[in-house]
Short mmCIF file of C-alpha atoms and ligand atoms in Angstrom, two decimals:
data_model
loop_
_atom_site.label_atom_id
_atom_site.label_comp_id
_atom_site.label_asym_id
_atom_site.label_seq_id
_atom_site.Cartn_x
_atom_site.Cartn_y
_atom_site.Cartn_z
CA MET A 36 -169.20 55.35 145.28
CA ILE A 37 -166.70 54.19 142.68
CA ASN A 38 -167.84 51.38 140.44
CA LEU A 39 -165.16 48.83 141.18
CA GLU A 40 -166.01 46.79 138.09
CA VAL A 41 -164.29 49.37 135.93
CA LEU A 42 -161.06 49.35 137.90
CA TYR A 43 -159.80 46.11 136.47
CA LYS A 44 -160.20 44.86 132.97
CA PRO A 45 -160.14 41.08 132.63
CA VAL A 46 -157.19 39.71 130.71
CA PRO A 47 -157.51 36.43 128.82
CA ILE A 48 -154.97 33.78 129.83
CA ASN A 49 -152.27 33.19 127.31
CA ARG A 50 -151.17 29.57 127.80
CA SER A 51 -147.56 30.38 126.90
CA GLU A 52 -147.48 32.67 129.95
CA LEU A 53 -147.60 29.61 132.13
CA ASP A 54 -144.20 28.54 130.86
CA GLY A 55 -142.59 31.77 132.00
CA ARG A 56 -139.76 32.18 134.47
CA LEU A 57 -140.43 31.73 138.19
CA VAL A 58 -139.54 34.82 140.21
CA VAL A 59 -139.44 34.25 143.96
CA VAL A 60 -139.41 37.23 146.30
CA SER A 61 -138.58 36.94 150.00
CA ASN A 62 -137.27 39.37 152.55
CA ARG A 63 -134.10 37.42 153.21
CA VAL A 64 -132.30 35.74 150.32
CA PRO A 65 -129.56 33.33 151.32
CA LEU A 66 -126.86 33.79 148.69
CA PRO A 67 -125.11 30.51 147.92
CA SER A 68 -122.00 30.17 150.04
CA SER A 69 -118.65 29.43 148.44
CA SER A 70 -118.57 26.17 150.43
CA GLY A 71 -121.84 25.09 148.75
CA ALA A 72 -123.48 24.78 152.19
CA PRO A 73 -127.30 24.59 151.98
CA ALA A 74 -129.52 27.54 152.88
CA ALA A 75 -130.58 27.75 156.55
CA GLY A 76 -134.18 28.22 157.81
CA GLY A 77 -137.42 26.56 156.76
CA LEU A 78 -138.46 29.23 154.28
CA ALA A 79 -135.03 29.38 152.65
CA ILE A 80 -134.76 25.62 152.28
CA ALA A 81 -138.26 25.37 150.83
CA LEU A 82 -137.74 28.13 148.29
CA GLU A 83 -134.33 26.91 147.28
CA SER A 84 -135.70 23.49 146.53
CA ALA A 85 -138.67 24.94 144.55
CA LEU A 86 -136.30 27.08 142.50
CA LYS A 87 -133.75 24.32 141.94
CA VAL A 88 -136.35 22.22 140.16
CA ARG A 89 -137.72 25.02 137.97
CA GLY A 90 -134.88 27.52 137.77
CA GLY A 91 -135.60 31.21 138.01
CA LEU A 92 -134.86 34.44 139.82
CA TRP A 93 -134.76 34.94 143.60
CA PHE A 94 -135.08 38.53 144.70
CA GLY A 95 -134.87 40.23 148.12
CA TRP A 96 -132.66 41.59 150.87
CA SER A 97 -129.05 40.43 151.03
CA GLY A 98 -129.22 40.31 154.85
CA LYS A 99 -126.50 43.00 154.92
CA THR A 100 -126.61 46.53 156.26
CA SER A 101 -125.27 49.27 154.10
CA GLU A 102 -123.88 52.47 155.52
CA GLU A 103 -124.96 54.20 152.34
CA CYS A 104 -128.55 54.82 151.35
CA ASP A 105 -127.65 54.31 147.73
CA THR A 106 -126.76 50.66 147.22
CA ALA A 107 -126.58 48.67 144.03
CA LEU A 108 -128.64 45.62 143.16
CA GLN A 109 -126.29 42.65 143.10
CA CYS A 110 -126.94 39.70 140.82
CA ARG A 111 -125.25 36.35 140.83
CA SER A 112 -126.05 32.97 139.34
CA ASN A 113 -125.70 29.51 140.77
CA GLY A 114 -126.90 26.68 138.52
CA ALA A 115 -130.44 27.40 137.39
CA ILE A 116 -131.01 30.11 140.01
CA THR A 117 -130.17 33.78 139.58
CA TYR A 118 -130.03 35.72 142.85
CA ALA A 119 -130.73 39.45 142.84
CA VAL A 120 -130.30 41.14 146.20
CA CYS A 121 -129.84 44.56 147.67
CA ASP A 122 -128.59 45.74 151.05
CA LEU A 123 -130.77 47.85 153.31
CA SER A 124 -129.78 50.92 155.27
CA ARG A 125 -129.56 50.79 159.06
CA LEU A 126 -132.72 52.90 159.29
CA ASP A 127 -134.68 50.61 156.95
CA ILE A 128 -133.68 47.56 158.97
CA GLU A 129 -134.57 49.27 162.23
CA GLN A 130 -137.98 50.51 161.07
CA TYR A 131 -139.13 48.06 158.37
CA TYR A 132 -137.58 44.75 159.45
CA SER A 133 -137.22 45.04 163.22
CA GLY A 134 -139.79 47.75 163.89
CA PHE A 135 -142.78 46.86 161.73
CA ALA A 136 -142.33 43.30 160.44
CA ASN A 137 -140.97 41.85 163.67
CA ARG A 138 -142.35 44.11 166.42
CA ALA A 139 -145.85 44.70 164.99
CA LEU A 140 -146.86 42.07 162.40
CA TRP A 141 -145.00 39.15 164.00
CA PRO A 142 -146.44 39.44 167.54
CA ILE A 143 -149.94 40.23 166.25
CA CYS A 144 -149.95 37.28 163.84
CA HIS A 145 -148.74 35.12 166.75
CA TYR A 146 -151.59 36.37 168.98
CA ARG A 147 -149.26 38.38 171.25
CA LEU A 148 -150.95 41.75 171.26
CA ASP A 149 -149.25 42.41 174.58
CA LEU A 150 -145.87 42.42 172.79
CA ALA A 151 -146.89 44.50 169.77
CA ASN A 152 -145.14 47.79 169.26
CA LEU A 153 -147.36 50.11 167.26
CA SER A 154 -145.67 52.97 165.46
CA ASP A 155 -146.78 55.03 162.46
CA CYS A 156 -143.18 55.75 161.67
CA ASN A 157 -142.36 52.05 161.34
CA ALA A 158 -145.54 51.45 159.34
CA ALA A 159 -144.50 54.15 156.88
CA ALA A 160 -141.07 52.51 156.57
CA TYR A 161 -142.78 49.19 155.81
CA PHE A 162 -144.54 50.65 152.78
CA ARG A 163 -141.48 52.66 151.80
CA VAL A 164 -139.17 49.63 151.72
CA ASN A 165 -141.78 47.56 149.89
CA GLU A 166 -142.06 50.27 147.28
CA HIS A 167 -138.29 50.34 146.96
CA PHE A 168 -138.13 46.54 146.56
CA ALA A 169 -140.91 46.71 143.97
CA ARG A 170 -139.02 49.33 141.97
CA GLN A 171 -135.84 47.26 142.02
CA LEU A 172 -137.67 44.08 141.02
CA HIS A 173 -139.71 45.78 138.32
CA LYS A 174 -136.51 46.51 136.37
CA LEU A 175 -135.72 42.81 136.19
CA LEU A 176 -139.16 41.48 135.20
CA ARG A 177 -140.11 39.92 131.88
CA PRO A 178 -143.71 39.92 130.66
CA ASP A 179 -144.19 36.17 131.10
CA ASP A 180 -142.62 35.86 134.57
CA MET A 181 -144.72 34.26 137.29
CA ILE A 182 -144.03 36.08 140.56
CA TRP A 183 -144.27 34.41 143.97
CA VAL A 184 -143.97 36.74 146.97
CA HIS A 185 -143.31 35.29 150.43
CA ASP A 186 -144.23 36.26 153.95
CA TYR A 187 -145.37 39.10 156.14
CA HIS A 188 -142.49 41.46 155.33
CA LEU A 189 -143.73 41.90 151.77
CA ILE A 190 -147.52 42.08 151.75
CA PRO A 191 -147.64 45.42 149.82
CA MET A 192 -145.16 44.31 147.11
CA ALA A 193 -147.76 43.40 144.50
CA ARG A 194 -149.72 46.59 144.97
CA PHE A 195 -146.62 48.65 144.21
CA LEU A 196 -145.72 46.41 141.26
CA ARG A 197 -149.22 46.86 139.82
CA GLN A 198 -148.88 50.62 140.18
CA MET A 199 -145.69 50.37 138.15
CA GLY A 200 -147.65 48.66 135.39
CA CYS A 201 -146.87 45.01 136.18
CA THR A 202 -149.55 42.70 134.73
CA ASN A 203 -147.83 39.40 135.54
CA ARG A 204 -149.47 36.75 137.66
CA ILE A 205 -148.48 37.35 141.25
CA GLY A 206 -149.01 34.94 144.13
CA PHE A 207 -148.44 35.45 147.85
CA PHE A 208 -147.73 32.85 150.51
CA LEU A 209 -147.82 33.64 154.23
CA HIS A 210 -145.49 31.43 156.27
CA ILE A 211 -146.82 32.54 159.66
CA PRO A 212 -150.36 32.35 161.12
CA TRP A 213 -153.07 34.83 160.18
CA PRO A 214 -155.38 35.62 163.11
CA GLY A 215 -159.10 36.39 163.10
CA PRO A 216 -160.46 39.95 162.83
CA ASP A 217 -160.51 40.69 166.57
CA VAL A 218 -156.73 40.17 166.77
CA ALA A 219 -155.64 41.14 163.23
CA SER A 220 -157.40 44.49 163.46
CA ALA A 221 -154.75 45.59 165.97
CA MET A 222 -152.28 45.92 163.06
CA PRO A 223 -151.28 49.47 162.28
CA ALA A 224 -152.47 50.45 158.77
CA TYR A 225 -154.80 47.42 158.94
CA GLN A 226 -157.20 48.53 156.19
CA ARG A 227 -154.37 49.41 153.87
CA ILE A 228 -152.65 46.08 154.48
CA LEU A 229 -155.88 44.19 153.72
CA ARG A 230 -156.36 46.16 150.50
CA CYS A 231 -152.78 45.38 149.47
CA PHE A 232 -153.75 41.71 149.24
CA GLY A 233 -156.09 42.74 146.45
CA ALA A 234 -153.20 43.01 143.99
CA TYR A 235 -152.42 39.26 144.17
CA ASP A 236 -153.94 36.49 142.04
CA VAL A 237 -153.50 33.69 144.59
CA ILE A 238 -153.08 34.11 148.36
CA GLY A 239 -151.86 31.03 150.22
CA PHE A 240 -151.91 30.25 153.94
CA GLN A 241 -150.49 27.36 155.95
CA THR A 242 -153.84 26.05 157.20
CA GLU A 243 -157.52 26.24 156.39
CA ALA A 244 -158.05 28.04 159.73
CA ASP A 245 -155.63 30.81 158.66
CA ALA A 246 -157.38 31.13 155.28
CA ASP A 247 -160.77 31.29 157.04
CA ASN A 248 -159.45 33.97 159.39
CA PHE A 249 -158.26 35.99 156.42
CA ARG A 250 -161.62 35.76 154.65
CA ASP A 251 -163.33 36.79 157.91
CA CYS A 252 -161.01 39.83 158.11
CA ILE A 253 -161.85 40.89 154.56
CA ALA A 254 -165.57 40.62 155.24
CA ALA A 255 -165.52 42.18 158.73
CA ALA A 256 -163.40 45.15 157.67
CA ASN A 257 -165.47 45.69 154.53
CA ALA A 258 -162.28 45.47 152.51
CA GLY A 259 -163.93 43.24 149.92
CA ARG A 260 -166.21 40.24 149.81
CA VAL A 261 -165.91 36.49 150.03
CA ILE A 262 -167.25 34.55 147.06
CA ASP A 263 -168.03 30.84 147.15
CA GLY A 264 -165.66 29.93 149.96
CA ASP A 265 -162.32 29.94 148.17
CA GLU A 266 -162.37 33.25 146.39
CA CYS A 267 -162.30 36.82 147.56
CA GLU A 268 -162.92 40.02 145.71
CA ILE A 269 -160.99 43.06 146.82
CA ASP A 270 -161.43 46.36 144.98
CA GLY A 271 -163.25 44.61 142.16
CA ARG A 272 -160.51 42.08 141.59
CA ARG A 273 -160.93 38.37 142.28
CA MET A 274 -158.29 36.15 143.82
CA LEU A 275 -158.06 32.58 145.07
CA VAL A 276 -157.55 32.28 148.85
CA GLY A 277 -156.55 28.82 150.04
CA SER A 278 -154.38 26.69 152.28
CA PHE A 279 -151.13 25.21 150.96
CA PRO A 280 -149.39 23.53 153.91
CA ILE A 281 -145.63 23.81 153.46
CA SER A 282 -143.54 20.68 153.90
CA ILE A 283 -140.05 19.22 153.68
CA ASP A 284 -138.14 17.12 151.20
CA THR A 285 -139.28 13.98 152.99
CA ALA A 286 -137.25 11.35 151.14
CA VAL A 287 -134.07 13.42 151.13
CA PHE A 288 -134.34 14.22 154.84
CA ALA A 289 -134.99 10.57 155.73
CA GLN A 290 -131.92 9.58 153.74
CA GLU A 291 -129.86 12.30 155.44
CA ALA A 292 -130.91 10.92 158.84
CA ARG A 293 -129.93 7.38 157.84
CA ALA A 294 -126.53 8.59 156.72
CA ALA A 295 -125.96 10.81 159.78
CA GLU A 296 -124.55 8.01 161.98
CA LYS A 297 -121.19 9.07 160.64
CA ASN A 298 -121.72 12.75 161.49
CA SER A 299 -119.19 13.86 164.11
CA ALA A 300 -121.62 15.93 166.25
CA VAL A 301 -123.99 12.95 166.29
CA LYS A 302 -121.21 10.58 167.32
CA ARG A 303 -120.08 12.93 170.11
CA MET A 304 -123.63 13.31 171.39
CA LEU A 305 -124.16 9.56 171.40
CA ALA A 306 -120.92 8.96 173.28
CA SER A 307 -121.74 11.63 175.88
CA LEU A 308 -125.19 10.14 176.58
CA ASN A 309 -123.71 6.91 177.85
CA GLY A 310 -126.81 4.97 176.80
CA HIS A 311 -129.31 7.39 178.40
CA ASP A 312 -132.45 8.42 176.52
CA LEU A 313 -132.65 11.74 174.72
CA VAL A 314 -135.53 14.20 174.32
CA ILE A 315 -134.95 16.88 171.67
CA GLY A 316 -136.23 20.37 170.87
CA VAL A 317 -134.96 22.58 168.03
CA ASP A 318 -136.23 26.13 167.60
CA ARG A 319 -135.11 29.65 166.78
CA LEU A 320 -134.93 31.66 169.99
CA ASP A 321 -138.39 33.21 169.79
CA TYR A 322 -141.12 33.89 172.36
CA SER A 323 -143.65 32.15 170.09
CA LYS A 324 -141.90 28.79 170.52
CA GLY A 325 -143.08 28.09 174.07
CA LEU A 326 -139.57 27.30 175.26
CA LYS A 327 -140.01 28.32 178.90
CA GLN A 328 -143.17 26.22 179.22
CA ARG A 329 -141.40 23.33 177.49
CA MET A 330 -138.47 23.44 179.91
CA GLU A 331 -140.87 23.55 182.84
CA ALA A 332 -142.81 20.59 181.43
CA PHE A 333 -139.60 18.56 181.09
CA SER A 334 -138.58 19.34 184.65
CA THR A 335 -142.09 18.46 185.90
CA PHE A 336 -141.83 15.16 184.01
CA LEU A 337 -138.54 14.35 185.76
CA GLU A 338 -140.01 15.26 189.13
CA ARG A 339 -143.11 13.10 188.55
CA SER A 340 -141.17 10.14 187.08
CA PRO A 341 -138.41 9.10 189.51
CA GLU A 342 -137.52 6.14 187.25
CA ALA A 343 -136.87 8.56 184.33
CA ALA A 344 -134.71 10.69 186.61
CA ARG A 345 -132.84 7.60 187.76
CA ALA A 346 -132.41 6.59 184.10
CA ARG A 347 -130.85 10.04 183.49
CA VAL A 348 -133.23 10.99 180.66
CA THR A 349 -131.69 14.08 179.10
CA MET A 350 -133.19 16.91 177.09
CA LEU A 351 -131.23 18.67 174.35
CA GLN A 352 -132.66 22.05 173.41
CA ILE A 353 -130.92 23.57 170.37
CA THR A 354 -131.89 27.23 170.09
CA PRO A 355 -129.93 29.52 167.78
CA LYS A 356 -130.29 33.17 168.75
CA SER A 357 -132.44 35.27 166.48
CA ARG A 358 -133.50 38.93 166.15
CA SER A 359 -131.46 39.68 169.29
CA GLU A 360 -131.53 43.44 168.63
CA ILE A 361 -135.28 43.42 169.42
CA PRO A 362 -135.98 43.97 173.16
CA GLU A 363 -138.64 41.22 173.43
CA TYR A 364 -136.10 38.72 172.07
CA ALA A 365 -133.35 39.89 174.43
CA HIS A 366 -135.83 39.44 177.27
CA ILE A 367 -136.80 35.87 176.38
CA GLN A 368 -133.12 35.06 175.94
CA SER A 369 -132.25 35.94 179.54
CA GLU A 370 -135.44 34.31 180.81
CA LEU A 371 -134.49 31.00 179.18
CA GLU A 372 -130.92 31.18 180.48
CA ARG A 373 -132.31 31.58 184.00
CA GLU A 374 -134.81 28.76 183.56
CA ALA A 375 -132.22 26.31 182.18
CA GLY A 376 -129.89 27.18 185.09
CA ARG A 377 -132.71 26.76 187.60
CA ILE A 378 -133.65 23.30 186.29
CA ASN A 379 -130.10 22.02 186.15
CA GLY A 380 -129.34 23.45 189.58
CA LYS A 381 -132.40 21.78 191.05
CA LEU A 382 -132.32 18.38 189.33
CA GLY A 383 -128.77 17.88 188.05
CA ASP A 384 -126.04 15.80 189.60
CA VAL A 385 -122.26 15.60 189.42
CA ASP A 386 -122.55 13.28 186.46
CA TRP A 387 -125.81 14.50 184.87
CA THR A 388 -127.02 17.74 183.27
CA PRO A 389 -130.73 17.07 182.65
CA LEU A 390 -131.21 20.00 180.27
CA ARG A 391 -128.53 20.77 177.73
CA TYR A 392 -129.44 24.17 176.36
CA ILE A 393 -127.30 25.44 173.49
CA ASN A 394 -127.56 28.61 171.41
CA LYS A 395 -125.80 27.51 168.27
CA SER A 396 -127.12 26.44 164.92
CA MET A 397 -126.25 23.02 163.56
CA SER A 398 -125.95 21.54 160.10
CA HIS A 399 -128.85 19.78 158.51
CA SER A 400 -127.03 16.50 158.70
CA SER A 401 -126.28 16.86 162.44
CA LEU A 402 -129.91 17.73 163.15
CA ALA A 403 -131.17 14.79 161.11
CA GLY A 404 -128.94 12.42 163.11
CA LEU A 405 -129.87 13.98 166.48
CA TYR A 406 -133.59 13.66 165.68
CA ARG A 407 -133.10 10.02 164.80
CA MET A 408 -131.37 9.17 168.06
CA SER A 409 -134.00 11.00 170.16
CA ARG A 410 -136.71 8.98 171.80
CA ILE A 411 -139.00 12.01 171.97
CA GLY A 412 -139.31 15.13 169.77
CA LEU A 413 -140.80 18.10 171.65
CA VAL A 414 -142.38 20.66 169.30
CA THR A 415 -144.56 22.82 171.53
CA PRO A 416 -144.88 26.37 170.15
CA LEU A 417 -147.51 28.66 171.64
CA ARG A 418 -148.37 29.56 168.03
CA ASP A 419 -146.69 28.59 164.77
CA GLY A 420 -147.56 28.84 161.08
CA MET A 421 -146.48 25.28 160.32
CA ASN A 422 -143.28 24.18 162.15
CA LEU A 423 -141.05 22.14 159.91
CA VAL A 424 -139.05 20.71 162.83
CA ALA A 425 -142.10 18.54 163.58
CA LYS A 426 -142.02 17.20 160.03
CA GLU A 427 -138.25 16.71 160.03
CA TYR A 428 -138.39 14.82 163.34
CA VAL A 429 -140.90 12.36 161.87
CA ALA A 430 -139.00 11.93 158.59
CA ALA A 431 -135.74 11.23 160.46
CA GLN A 432 -137.03 8.27 162.51
CA ALA A 433 -135.90 4.67 162.07
CA PRO A 434 -138.95 2.64 160.91
CA ASP A 435 -138.18 -0.29 163.22
CA ASN A 436 -137.74 1.86 166.35
CA PRO A 437 -139.31 5.29 165.85
CA GLY A 438 -139.41 8.02 168.46
CA VAL A 439 -142.59 9.86 169.50
CA LEU A 440 -143.51 13.37 168.38
CA ILE A 441 -145.19 15.60 170.98
CA LEU A 442 -146.80 18.46 169.09
CA SER A 443 -148.57 21.66 170.09
CA GLN A 444 -152.20 22.00 169.07
CA PHE A 445 -151.28 25.57 168.07
CA ALA A 446 -148.74 24.58 165.38
CA GLY A 447 -150.04 24.39 161.80
CA ALA A 448 -148.38 20.94 161.59
CA ALA A 449 -150.97 19.60 164.08
CA GLN A 450 -153.58 19.79 161.29
CA GLU A 451 -151.62 17.14 159.38
CA LEU A 452 -149.58 15.13 161.89
CA LYS A 453 -152.63 13.92 163.77
CA SER A 454 -150.92 10.80 165.09
CA ALA A 455 -148.50 12.81 167.19
CA LEU A 456 -149.31 13.27 170.88
CA ILE A 457 -151.09 16.60 170.63
CA VAL A 458 -150.73 18.90 173.64
CA ASN A 459 -151.77 22.32 174.87
CA PRO A 460 -148.34 23.88 175.47
CA TYR A 461 -149.71 26.28 178.11
CA ASP A 462 -150.71 23.26 180.20
CA ILE A 463 -147.44 22.28 181.85
CA GLU A 464 -148.86 19.27 183.73
CA ALA A 465 -150.51 17.88 180.59
CA THR A 466 -147.33 18.32 178.56
CA ALA A 467 -145.33 16.60 181.32
CA ALA A 468 -147.85 13.75 181.25
CA ALA A 469 -147.47 13.48 177.45
CA ILE A 470 -143.69 13.20 177.86
CA ALA A 471 -144.25 10.40 180.39
CA ARG A 472 -146.64 8.66 178.00
CA ALA A 473 -144.20 8.97 175.10
CA TYR A 474 -141.36 7.68 177.29
CA THR A 475 -143.21 4.49 178.12
CA MET A 476 -145.06 4.02 174.81
CA PRO A 477 -144.91 0.42 173.52
CA LEU A 478 -143.02 -0.16 170.27
CA GLU A 479 -146.13 -1.22 168.32
CA GLU A 480 -147.96 2.01 169.14
CA ARG A 481 -144.88 4.07 168.27
CA LYS A 482 -144.66 2.32 164.91
CA ASP A 483 -148.36 2.82 164.15
CA ARG A 484 -148.25 6.50 164.98
CA TRP A 485 -145.05 7.02 163.01
CA GLN A 486 -146.40 5.17 159.95
CA ALA A 487 -149.53 7.33 159.94
CA ASN A 488 -147.57 10.58 160.20
CA MET A 489 -144.98 9.46 157.68
CA SER A 490 -147.63 8.66 155.07
CA VAL A 491 -148.88 12.25 155.39
CA LEU A 492 -145.36 13.51 154.72
CA ARG A 493 -144.87 11.18 151.79
CA ALA A 494 -148.10 12.49 150.25
CA ASN A 495 -147.21 16.15 150.76
CA SER A 496 -143.52 16.94 150.31
CA ILE A 497 -142.01 20.33 149.61
CA HIS A 498 -142.29 19.55 145.89
CA ASP A 499 -146.03 18.98 146.18
CA TRP A 500 -146.41 22.25 148.09
CA ALA A 501 -144.62 24.27 145.40
CA SER A 502 -146.43 22.47 142.55
CA HIS A 503 -149.86 22.96 144.12
CA PHE A 504 -149.31 26.65 144.68
CA LEU A 505 -147.79 27.35 141.28
CA GLN A 506 -150.47 25.28 139.56
CA ALA A 507 -153.13 27.36 141.30
CA LEU A 508 -151.34 30.52 140.20
CA ALA A 509 -151.03 29.30 136.63
CA ASN A 510 -154.62 28.07 136.50
CA ASP A 511 -156.07 31.15 138.04
CA ALA A 512 -158.85 32.01 135.67
CA GLU A 513 -159.06 35.71 136.14
CA ALA A 514 -156.30 38.27 135.95
CA GLY A 515 -156.76 41.99 135.96
CA VAL A 516 -155.06 45.07 134.71
CA PHE A 517 -154.46 47.42 137.57
CA ASP A 518 -155.62 50.92 136.81
CA ARG A 519 -153.02 53.20 138.39
CA ALA A 520 -154.99 56.38 137.95
CA LEU A 521 -158.01 54.94 139.73
CA ASP A 522 -155.93 53.42 142.50
CA GLU A 523 -154.54 56.86 143.16
CA THR A 524 -158.13 58.13 143.44
CA ARG A 525 -158.96 55.54 146.07
CA PHE A 526 -155.70 55.75 148.00
CA PRO A 527 -154.42 59.25 147.44
CA GLY A 528 -150.68 59.32 148.04
CA PHE A 529 -150.37 55.54 148.16
CA ALA A 530 -147.49 55.60 145.73
CA GLY A 531 -145.64 58.25 147.69
CA LEU A 532 -144.22 58.27 151.17
CA ASP A 533 -146.77 60.60 152.74
CA ARG A 534 -149.50 58.04 153.19
CA LEU A 535 -149.42 57.83 156.93
CA ARG A 536 -149.58 60.68 159.41
CA VAL A 537 -145.97 61.10 159.43
CA VAL A 538 -143.15 60.41 160.23
CA GLY A 539 -139.86 61.95 159.39
CA ALA A 540 -138.17 62.20 156.07
CA ALA A 541 -137.45 59.03 154.18
CA PRO A 542 -133.80 58.54 153.37
CA PRO A 543 -132.83 59.17 149.75
CA ARG A 544 -133.66 56.16 147.65
CA LEU A 545 -131.28 53.95 145.80
CA ARG A 546 -130.25 54.59 142.22
CA LEU A 547 -132.66 52.65 140.12
CA ASP A 548 -130.37 51.81 137.29
CA SER A 549 -127.51 50.45 139.34
CA VAL A 550 -127.40 46.74 138.67
CA THR A 551 -124.07 45.20 139.56
CA ALA A 552 -123.19 41.68 138.60
CA VAL A 553 -121.07 40.35 141.45
CA VAL A 554 -120.48 37.02 139.80
CA PRO A 555 -121.13 36.63 136.09
O1 F6P B 263 -141.08 31.86 159.88
C1 F6P B 263 -140.95 33.17 159.53
C2 F6P B 263 -139.52 33.56 159.21
O2 F6P B 263 -139.47 34.88 158.78
C3 F6P B 263 -138.95 32.68 158.15
O3 F6P B 263 -139.21 33.25 156.95
C4 F6P B 263 -137.49 32.62 158.49
O4 F6P B 263 -136.94 31.37 158.19
C5 F6P B 263 -137.45 32.86 159.98
O5 F6P B 263 -138.68 33.45 160.33
C6 F6P B 263 -136.24 33.67 160.40
O6 F6P B 263 -136.51 35.02 160.41
P1 F6P B 263 -135.46 36.20 160.22
O7 F6P B 263 -135.28 36.42 158.76
O8 F6P B 263 -136.10 37.34 160.92
O9 F6P B 263 -134.16 35.77 160.86
#
């Protein structure tokens, strides 16, 4: 047995290191648009706002497919943020992004083992692309950079960086849930993935339950040990494991909602409602969001509440399409189209479409205004890391006449927004009853619930989230030098592409010295 103590030599903290540049790494990097439009998506908005305050480098995939295997790293600056992105080949996207990240890790982390597609070939591509990203990033790093890696696409990043000699502090934050050992162990390359976490200094989850699940996985798989609750030791290296619930820019979003009366989409919506009440849902088109159950619950509510039907209560479900090239997403897409048609056919009238289901994305400002005019916000995922729509709905409300949030017990946000009406989204009747309760809730109760939720959001904004995580990373008392030679002894072939029973030849890798500045 290898003595793990000798694998990592402790490194004393140099205080000046803590003033280093922030380097954020995420799979998708939204390059600033020429129109100056803000980044879309919860993760993108959160990271953009963390970087705007501190400045730094944002590294990842451009979101573009390259026909060539050999693509250049593109760098561009916007204010205090430098973006460094590279394209991925069609094969990488198919195997790493769609195949492994979104058809294996995503369903498993969302407790949908029935939808998981397990393939060694895609698992190999996952490590291969992570190694490629690590190589590209390594060229740009300075010794005092603090590196913050995001989400399930990039778990092995730090391990590859360490193998390349990187001794910087590296943190990881998982935006999606992390299940317990019985579910997580269905991941292909499970042991290897768990060991990859060992190269980080701080590992953050959305909730305490996710962090507990992770610690249970480490212990149950014998991948390391749990020390004093908050710390784990993997391969002789200690790291902090904790919950850092992500949030929104509460004050800015509330202000945006106040100002949104003038927004044209909001005005058109208001005019079309003719004074009828609105129920709103906003989600990416994803099977984890519980959209079919939500639609059924709304239709059950209308059937059980004739006065609501007479009052023409209308639901607006805004659902931009996502990951449509993946079969499970194409399937849920047609299922929802059928369900929306069924409900409108059954309950609608010549002058009333009870469920307005639209597949387009909307600006931040339009969403803020639509939330504010909605009497009920329906956020009922079957499983969700956090769900920032829940937080945005609360922040957007008018203090003197707030709407009611109905929130799934399986969203991370339910751990904080305890004054929402919490529902089990699988229970259609109970969700329908919660809609009825919200619809008739007296003003005083609505105000009390909103105040309580809003004070949670005021105390934990996106800025607090980023500060807490980065503080933990900066304060982390123990860093380690990764011993490449010994890592190779423990994981023979880890640095190469032959680590899984394989799997087809990897495409030729990109030139490593090709850094192109697109915009100076
Ligand atoms: O919530 C997980 C996540 O990957 C976010 O990072 C992102 O905002 C969203 O899903 C969209 O995912 P994709 O990049 O696959 O379109």
